Amino acid sequence: QVEVAESGGGSVQAGGSLRLTCAISGATNERACMGWWRQPPGKEREGVAAVWPVIRKTLYADSVKGRFTISHDNLKNTLYLQMNSLQPEDTAMYFCAATLCSMNPNSDFVSHLRRFGTWGQGTQVTVSS
């Protein structure tokens, strides 16, 4: 049973940085894939970044490319999201998800992750102008 727990959210001014952490535990192995989603107030949940470490595949939403970096520490089984140059539109509840990804490397692992992933409770990020 996979469990995830996010931390690291907070309030910052525009241009600031935060690093989110997602501790992953349970029946995971090197075939896990994982990612970050966010849900702005009154809006739908949207993907931010995802990673499939075993095949070294990383994806980012266009809105965060060049500003956010997703990384995974295999020894600690911890997922990170380094967020730089934060803007008010980045204000949202940020969620982590993780699951096993054992399908073809060319598969849409983000959709698989969204559908079958174990989700955390989220951590709030607020960016003021």
N, CA and C atoms as an extended XYZ file, in Angstrom:
387
Properties=species:S:1:pos:R:3:atomname:S:1:resname:S:1:resid:I:1 pbc="F F F"
N         0.840       -1.176        0.000 N   GLN     1
C         0.000        0.000        0.000 CA  GLN     1
C         0.891        1.249        0.000 C   GLN     1
N         0.795        2.008       -1.099 N   VAL     2
C         1.599        3.222       -1.225 CA  VAL     2
C         0.973        4.341       -0.401 C   VAL     2
N         1.792        5.071        0.288 N   GLU     3
C         1.345        6.265        1.009 CA  GLU     3
C         2.253        7.424        0.652 C   GLU     3
N         1.669        8.613        0.558 N   VAL     4
C         2.445        9.809        0.264 CA  VAL     4
C         2.038       10.915        1.223 C   VAL     4
N         2.974       11.783        1.511 N   ALA     5
C         2.688       12.908        2.402 CA  ALA     5
C         3.488       14.112        1.943 C   ALA     5
N         2.756       15.202        1.613 N   GLU     6
C         3.403       16.420        1.131 CA  GLU     6
C         3.728       17.362        2.279 C   GLU     6
N         4.749       18.172        2.061 N   SER     7
C         5.091       19.234        3.000 CA  SER     7
C         5.877       20.299        2.249 C   SER     7
N         6.084       21.430        2.904 N   GLY     8
C         6.918       22.467        2.322 CA  GLY     8
C         6.185       23.670        1.775 C   GLY     8
N         4.855       23.632        1.787 N   GLY     9
C         4.112       24.784        1.288 CA  GLY     9
C         4.257       25.979        2.217 C   GLY     9
N         3.762       27.125        1.762 N   GLY    10
C         3.844       28.337        2.572 CA  GLY    10
C         3.433       29.545        1.775 C   GLY    10
N         3.686       30.707        2.346 N   SER    11
C         3.359       31.974        1.700 CA  SER    11
C         4.643       32.707        1.347 C   SER    11
N         4.742       33.156        0.108 N   VAL    12
C         5.911       33.893       -0.349 CA  VAL    12
C         5.464       35.051       -1.220 C   VAL    12
N         6.339       35.979       -1.432 N   GLN    13
C         6.073       37.071       -2.364 CA  GLN    13
C         6.476       36.656       -3.774 C   GLN    13
N         5.908       37.329       -4.742 N   ALA    14
C         6.233       37.052       -6.143 CA  ALA    14
C         7.740       37.158       -6.352 C   ALA    14
N         8.264       36.180       -7.098 N   GLY    15
C         9.697       36.122       -7.329 CA  GLY    15
C        10.426       35.214       -6.361 C   GLY    15
N         9.734       34.797       -5.320 N   GLY    16
C        10.349       33.945       -4.312 CA  GLY    16
C        10.395       32.484       -4.720 C   GLY    16
N        10.899       31.663       -3.809 N   SER    17
C        11.073       30.233       -4.070 CA  SER    17
C        10.541       29.403       -2.907 C   SER    17
N        10.132       28.205       -3.229 N   LEU    18
C         9.739       27.203       -2.238 CA  LEU    18
C        10.161       25.838       -2.757 C   LEU    18
N        10.396       24.919       -1.836 N   ARG    19
C        10.641       23.537       -2.224 CA  ARG    19
C         9.635       22.643       -1.526 C   ARG    19
N         8.856       21.954       -2.329 N   LEU    20
C         7.888       21.009       -1.794 CA  LEU    20
C         8.530       19.629       -1.689 C   LEU    20
N         8.115       18.891       -0.681 N   THR    21
C         8.626       17.551       -0.431 CA  THR    21
C         7.465       16.567       -0.351 C   THR    21
N         7.659       15.396       -0.941 N   CYS    22
C         6.658       14.336       -0.862 CA  CYS    22
C         7.347       13.059       -0.405 C   CYS    22
N         7.061       12.657        0.807 N   ALA    23
C         7.604       11.414        1.340 CA  ALA    23
C         6.744       10.252        0.862 C   ALA    23
N         7.380        9.267        0.216 N   ILE    24
C         6.666        8.120       -0.356 CA  ILE    24
C         7.037        6.877        0.427 C   ILE    24
N         6.045        6.104        0.831 N   SER    25
C         6.309        4.873        1.572 CA  SER    25
C         5.339        3.790        1.107 C   SER    25
N         5.631        2.558        1.489 N   GLY    26
C         4.743        1.469        1.133 CA  GLY    26
C         5.343        0.583        0.067 C   GLY    26
N         4.498       -0.058       -0.710 N   ALA    27
C         4.932       -1.052       -1.688 CA  ALA    27
C         5.413       -0.387       -2.972 C   ALA    27
N         6.478        0.366       -2.870 N   THR    28
C         7.049        1.000       -4.056 CA  THR    28
C         8.391        0.362       -4.371 C   THR    28
N         8.811        0.440       -5.582 N   ASN    29
C        10.139       -0.017       -5.957 CA  ASN    29
C        10.670        0.915       -7.039 C   ASN    29
N        11.713        0.483       -7.654 N   GLU    30
C        12.360        1.373       -8.622 CA  GLU    30
C        11.487        1.622       -9.840 C   GLU    30
N        10.358        0.894       -9.986 N   ARG    31
C         9.494        1.104      -11.143 CA  ARG    31
C         8.401        2.134      -10.890 C   ARG    31
N         8.432        2.807       -9.769 N   ALA    32
C         7.395        3.785       -9.452 CA  ALA    32
C         7.536        5.026      -10.320 C   ALA    32
N         6.398        5.632      -10.610 N   CYS    33
C         6.381        6.942      -11.221 CA  CYS    33
C         5.624        7.867      -10.275 C   CYS    33
N         5.863        9.144      -10.378 N   MET    34
C         5.305       10.068       -9.401 CA  MET    34
C         5.217       11.471       -9.996 C   MET    34
N         4.421       12.319       -9.359 N   GLY    35
C         4.270       13.647       -9.924 CA  GLY    35
C         3.571       14.606       -8.994 C   GLY    35
N         3.515       15.846       -9.442 N   TRP    36
C         2.865       16.923       -8.714 CA  TRP    36
C         1.708       17.490       -9.535 C   TRP    36
N         0.602       17.697       -8.866 N   TRP    37
C        -0.544       18.398       -9.440 CA  TRP    37
C        -0.852       19.604       -8.543 C   TRP    37
N        -1.649       20.513       -9.052 N   ARG    38
C        -2.083       21.625       -8.215 CA  ARG    38
C        -3.531       21.988       -8.549 C   ARG    38
N        -4.209       22.569       -7.571 N   GLN    39
C        -5.585       22.988       -7.767 CA  GLN    39
C        -5.740       24.408       -7.255 C   GLN    39
N        -5.787       25.374       -8.180 N   PRO    40
C        -6.007       26.768       -7.773 CA  PRO    40
C        -7.413       26.946       -7.220 C   PRO    40
N        -7.652       27.975       -6.454 N   PRO    41
C        -8.991       28.198       -5.889 CA  PRO    41
C       -10.048       28.289       -6.982 C   PRO    41
N       -11.081       27.479       -6.867 N   GLY    42
C       -12.186       27.528       -7.810 CA  GLY    42
C       -11.910       26.941       -9.171 C   GLY    42
N       -10.778       26.246       -9.310 N   LYS    43
C       -10.423       25.686      -10.607 CA  LYS    43
C       -10.186       24.186      -10.509 C   LYS    43
N       -10.044       23.561      -11.689 N   GLU    44
C        -9.778       22.132      -11.747 CA  GLU    44
C        -8.322       21.829      -11.383 C   GLU    44
N        -8.114       20.592      -10.955 N   ARG    45
C        -6.752       20.148      -10.681 CA  ARG    45
C        -5.985       20.041      -11.987 C   ARG    45
N        -4.762       20.504      -11.991 N   GLU    46
C        -3.944       20.481      -13.200 CA  GLU    46
C        -2.568       19.894      -12.917 C   GLU    46
N        -2.011       19.232      -13.923 N   GLY    47
C        -0.688       18.655      -13.767 CA  GLY    47
C         0.388       19.717      -13.780 C   GLY    47
N         1.401       19.518      -12.968 N   VAL    48
C         2.524       20.451      -12.883 CA  VAL    48
C         3.788       19.809      -13.434 C   VAL    48
N         4.145       18.648      -12.893 N   ALA    49
C         5.356       17.956      -13.326 CA  ALA    49
C         5.259       16.506      -12.906 C   ALA    49
N         5.900       15.638      -13.680 N   ALA    50
C         5.889       14.216      -13.359 CA  ALA    50
C         7.220       13.608      -13.763 C   ALA    50
N         7.564       12.522      -13.096 N   VAL    51
C         8.837       11.871      -13.374 CA  VAL    51
C         8.673       10.366      -13.288 C   VAL    51
N         9.334        9.663      -14.197 N   TRP    52
C         9.409        8.202      -14.200 CA  TRP    52
C        10.892        7.885      -14.113 C   TRP    52
N        11.414        7.757      -12.905 N   PRO    53
C        12.870        7.708      -12.722 CA  PRO    53
C        13.587        6.574      -13.457 C   PRO    53
N        12.983        5.390      -13.519 N   VAL    54
C        13.702        4.245      -14.062 CA  VAL    54
C        14.024        4.431      -15.546 C   VAL    54
N        13.225        5.194      -16.279 N   ILE    55
C        13.528        5.468      -17.688 CA  ILE    55
C        13.924        6.927      -17.881 C   ILE    55
N        14.102        7.634      -16.762 N   ARG    56
C        14.593        9.015      -16.801 CA  ARG    56
C        13.719        9.918      -17.663 C   ARG    56
N        12.414        9.766      -17.512 N   LYS    57
C        11.482       10.606      -18.259 CA  LYS    57
C        10.888       11.635      -17.311 C   LYS    57
N        10.946       12.889      -17.717 N   THR    58
C        10.419       13.991      -16.920 CA  THR    58
C         9.564       14.883      -17.795 C   THR    58
N         8.420       15.284      -17.287 N   LEU    59
C         7.506       16.140      -18.038 CA  LEU    59
C         7.103       17.333      -17.172 C   LEU    59
N         6.903       18.459      -17.832 N   TYR    60
C         6.477       19.677      -17.140 CA  TYR    60
C         5.316       20.330      -17.890 C   TYR    60
N         4.446       20.975      -17.141 N   ALA    61
C         3.434       21.824      -17.761 CA  ALA    61
C         4.137       23.049      -18.348 C   ALA    61
N         3.614       23.546      -19.456 N   ASP    62
C         4.234       24.704      -20.105 CA  ASP    62
C         4.332       25.901      -19.159 C   ASP    62
N         3.374       26.042      -18.288 N   SER    63
C         3.319       27.204      -17.403 CA  SER    63
C         4.432       27.235      -16.364 C   SER    63
N         5.107       26.088      -16.151 N   VAL    64
C         6.142       26.048      -15.117 CA  VAL    64
C         7.522       25.732      -15.673 C   VAL    64
N         7.611       25.450      -16.962 N   LYS    65
C         8.904       25.115      -17.563 CA  LYS    65
C         9.902       26.249      -17.349 C   LYS    65
N        11.097       25.874      -16.947 N   GLY    66
C        12.145       26.859      -16.701 CA  GLY    66
C        12.113       27.466      -15.310 C   GLY    66
N        11.016       27.229      -14.569 N   ARG    67
C        10.906       27.785      -13.214 CA  ARG    67
C        10.863       26.691      -12.146 C   ARG    67
N        10.223       25.563      -12.460 N   PHE    68
C        10.068       24.473      -11.507 CA  PHE    68
C        10.967       23.310      -11.922 C   PHE    68
N        11.447       22.575      -10.921 N   THR    69
C        12.246       21.383      -11.186 CA  THR    69
C        11.770       20.245      -10.300 C   THR    69
N        11.431       19.124      -10.922 N   ILE    70
C        11.022       17.934      -10.180 CA  ILE    70
C        12.219       16.998      -10.064 C   ILE    70
N        12.356       16.391       -8.900 N   SER    71
C        13.456       15.448       -8.706 CA  SER    71
C        13.040       14.383       -7.705 C   SER    71
N        13.730       13.243       -7.780 N   HIS    72
C        13.422       12.124       -6.891 CA  HIS    72
C        14.696       11.583       -6.288 C   HIS    72
N        14.723       11.485       -4.977 N   ASP    73
C        15.841       10.866       -4.262 CA  ASP    73
C        15.480        9.406       -4.035 C   ASP    73
N        16.130        8.516       -4.784 N   ASN    74
C        15.784        7.096       -4.723 CA  ASN    74
C        16.098        6.484       -3.359 C   ASN    74
N        17.173        6.920       -2.732 N   LEU    75
C        17.549        6.348       -1.431 CA  LEU    75
C        16.530        6.718       -0.367 C   LEU    75
N        16.050        7.950       -0.405 N   LYS    76
C        15.076        8.411        0.584 CA  LYS    76
C        13.644        8.163        0.112 C   LYS    76
N        13.488        7.775       -1.151 N   ASN    77
C        12.170        7.623       -1.764 CA  ASN    77
C        11.334        8.875       -1.506 C   ASN    77
N        11.914        9.986       -1.837 N   THR    78
C        11.277       11.286       -1.622 CA  THR    78
C        11.266       12.064       -2.923 C   THR    78
N        10.132       12.671       -3.185 N   LEU    79
C         9.947       13.481       -4.387 CA  LEU    79
C         9.994       14.948       -3.998 C   LEU    79
N        10.621       15.744       -4.838 N   TYR    80
C        10.747       17.171       -4.560 CA  TYR    80
C        10.190       17.985       -5.732 C   TYR    80
N         9.784       19.190       -5.424 N   LEU    81
C         9.435       20.161       -6.459 CA  LEU    81
C        10.050       21.494       -6.055 C   LEU    81
N        11.129       21.856       -6.721 N   GLN    82
C        11.759       23.149       -6.482 CA  GLN    82
C        11.051       24.180       -7.345 C   GLN    82
N        10.509       25.196       -6.699 N   MET    83
C         9.737       26.216       -7.400 CA  MET    83
C        10.423       27.560       -7.252 C   MET    83
N        10.878       28.093       -8.366 N   ASN    84
C        11.542       29.397       -8.383 CA  ASN    84
C        10.709       30.400       -9.169 C   ASN    84
N        11.012       31.659       -8.983 N   SER    85
C        10.302       32.745       -9.689 CA  SER    85
C         8.792       32.579       -9.573 C   SER    85
N         8.335       32.325       -8.379 N   LEU    86
C         6.908       32.093       -8.150 CA  LEU    86
C         6.097       33.340       -8.469 C   LEU    86
N         4.919       33.102       -9.011 N   GLN    87
C         4.008       34.169       -9.393 CA  GLN    87
C         2.652       33.950       -8.719 C   GLN    87
N         1.854       35.001       -8.584 N   PRO    88
C         0.542       34.840       -7.937 CA  PRO    88
C        -0.304       33.741       -8.571 C   PRO    88
N        -0.168       33.516       -9.868 N   GLU    89
C        -0.953       32.468      -10.523 CA  GLU    89
C        -0.506       31.068      -10.145 C   GLU    89
N         0.602       30.952       -9.429 N   ASP    90
C         1.036       29.648       -8.918 CA  ASP    90
C         0.339       29.292       -7.604 C   ASP    90
N        -0.432       30.215       -7.072 N   THR    91
C        -1.164       29.971       -5.834 CA  THR    91
C        -2.132       28.822       -6.024 C   THR    91
N        -2.001       27.796       -5.192 N   ALA    92
C        -2.835       26.600       -5.322 CA  ALA    92
C        -2.527       25.641       -4.182 C   ALA    92
N        -3.377       24.631       -4.063 N   MET    93
C        -3.062       23.480       -3.214 CA  MET    93
C        -2.284       22.521       -4.099 C   MET    93
N        -1.121       22.106       -3.639 N   TYR    94
C        -0.267       21.216       -4.410 CA  TYR    94
C        -0.349       19.804       -3.849 C   TYR    94
N        -0.540       18.849       -4.762 N   PHE    95
C        -0.698       17.443       -4.397 CA  PHE    95
C         0.384       16.597       -5.049 C   PHE    95
N         0.785       15.592       -4.324 N   CYS    96
C         1.728       14.605       -4.826 CA  CYS    96
C         0.976       13.298       -5.084 C   CYS    96
N         1.402       12.567       -6.108 N   ALA    97
C         0.822       11.257       -6.396 CA  ALA    97
C         1.934       10.313       -6.802 C   ALA    97
N         1.780        9.033       -6.454 N   ALA    98
C         2.775        8.025       -6.808 CA  ALA    98
C         2.078        6.694       -7.025 C   ALA    98
N         2.639        5.896       -7.933 N   THR    99
C         2.131        4.559       -8.173 CA  THR    99
C         3.190        3.777       -8.934 C   THR    99
N         2.945        2.489       -9.125 N   LEU   100
C         3.848        1.680       -9.918 CA  LEU   100
C         3.589        1.918      -11.398 C   LEU   100
N         4.654        2.070      -12.144 N   CYS   101
C         4.553        2.215      -13.586 CA  CYS   101
C         5.383        1.104      -14.211 C   CYS   101
N         4.710        0.055      -14.680 N   SER   102
C         5.429       -1.081      -15.237 CA  SER   102
C         5.036       -1.337      -16.686 C   SER   102
N         4.470       -0.309      -17.344 N   MET   103
C         4.030       -0.525      -18.719 CA  MET   103
C         5.098       -0.090      -19.709 C   MET   103
N         4.739       -0.137      -20.993 N   ASN   104
C         5.639        0.278      -22.059 CA  ASN   104
C         6.153        1.686      -21.799 C   ASN   104
N         7.448        1.913      -21.964 N   PRO   105
C         8.009        3.255      -21.704 CA  PRO   105
C         7.393        4.362      -22.554 C   PRO   105
N         6.783        4.008      -23.669 N   ASN   106
C         6.161        5.025      -24.526 CA  ASN   106
C         4.717        5.320      -24.129 C   ASN   106
N         4.252        4.656      -23.072 N   SER   107
C         2.878        4.861      -22.621 CA  SER   107
C         2.717        6.226      -21.971 C   SER   107
N         1.460        6.658      -21.873 N   ASP   108
C         1.130        7.921      -21.218 CA  ASP   108
C         1.130        7.685      -19.714 C   ASP   108
N         2.306        7.796      -19.124 N   PHE   109
C         2.400        7.450      -17.714 CA  PHE   109
C         1.731        8.495      -16.822 C   PHE   109
N         1.595        9.722      -17.322 N   VAL   110
C         0.948       10.759      -16.517 CA  VAL   110
C        -0.536       10.438      -16.330 C   VAL   110
N        -1.200        9.996      -17.392 N   SER   111
C        -2.608        9.601      -17.261 CA  SER   111
C        -2.754        8.407      -16.348 C   SER   111
N        -1.819        7.467      -16.464 N   HIS   112
C        -1.816        6.289      -15.588 CA  HIS   112
C        -1.644        6.726      -14.136 C   HIS   112
N        -0.728        7.641      -13.917 N   LEU   113
C        -0.465        8.136      -12.569 CA  LEU   113
C        -1.679        8.864      -11.996 C   LEU   113
N        -2.301        9.686      -12.831 N   ARG   114
C        -3.476       10.434      -12.368 CA  ARG   114
C        -4.628        9.503      -12.000 C   ARG   114
N        -4.758        8.430      -12.771 N   ARG   115
C        -5.891        7.520      -12.556 CA  ARG   115
C        -5.636        6.563      -11.399 C   ARG   115
N        -4.436        6.050      -11.294 N   PHE   116
C        -4.169        4.980      -10.333 CA  PHE   116
C        -3.283        5.404       -9.157 C   PHE   116
N        -2.801        6.636       -9.181 N   GLY   117
C        -1.885        7.069       -8.137 CA  GLY   117
C        -2.523        7.198       -6.776 C   GLY   117
N        -1.716        7.057       -5.759 N   THR   118
C        -2.102        7.365       -4.393 CA  THR   118
C        -1.804        8.839       -4.171 C   THR   118
N        -2.810        9.559       -3.662 N   TRP   119
C        -2.698       11.005       -3.516 CA  TRP   119
C        -2.522       11.387       -2.051 C   TRP   119
N        -1.767       12.470       -1.840 N   GLY   120
C        -1.628       13.004       -0.505 CA  GLY   120
C        -2.721       14.014       -0.195 C   GLY   120
N        -2.624       14.632        0.980 N   GLN   121
C        -3.631       15.600        1.422 CA  GLN   121
C        -3.383       16.992        0.854 C   GLN   121
N        -2.194       17.198        0.329 N   GLY   122
C        -1.877       18.482       -0.278 CA  GLY   122
C        -1.177       19.434        0.665 C   GLY   122
N        -0.507       20.398        0.065 N   THR   123
C         0.159       21.454        0.823 CA  THR   123
C        -0.105       22.777        0.102 C   THR   123
N        -0.478       23.796        0.854 N   GLN   124
C        -0.909       25.053        0.265 CA  GLN   124
C         0.287       25.950       -0.064 C   GLN   124
N         0.259       26.485       -1.276 N   VAL   125
C         1.245       27.476       -1.704 CA  VAL   125
C         0.507       28.760       -2.032 C   VAL   125
N         0.893       29.858       -1.412 N   THR   126
C         0.264       31.161       -1.648 CA  THR   126
C         1.341       32.163       -2.034 C   THR   126
N         1.159       32.781       -3.197 N   VAL   127
C         2.123       33.758       -3.696 CA  VAL   127
C         1.437       35.113       -3.794 C   VAL   127
N         1.974       36.082       -3.108 N   SER   128
C         1.389       37.429       -3.105 CA  SER   128
C         2.181       38.353       -4.030 C   SER   128
N         1.465       39.309       -4.607 N   SER   129
C         2.126       40.225       -5.549 CA  SER   129
C         2.726       41.417       -4.835 C   SER   129
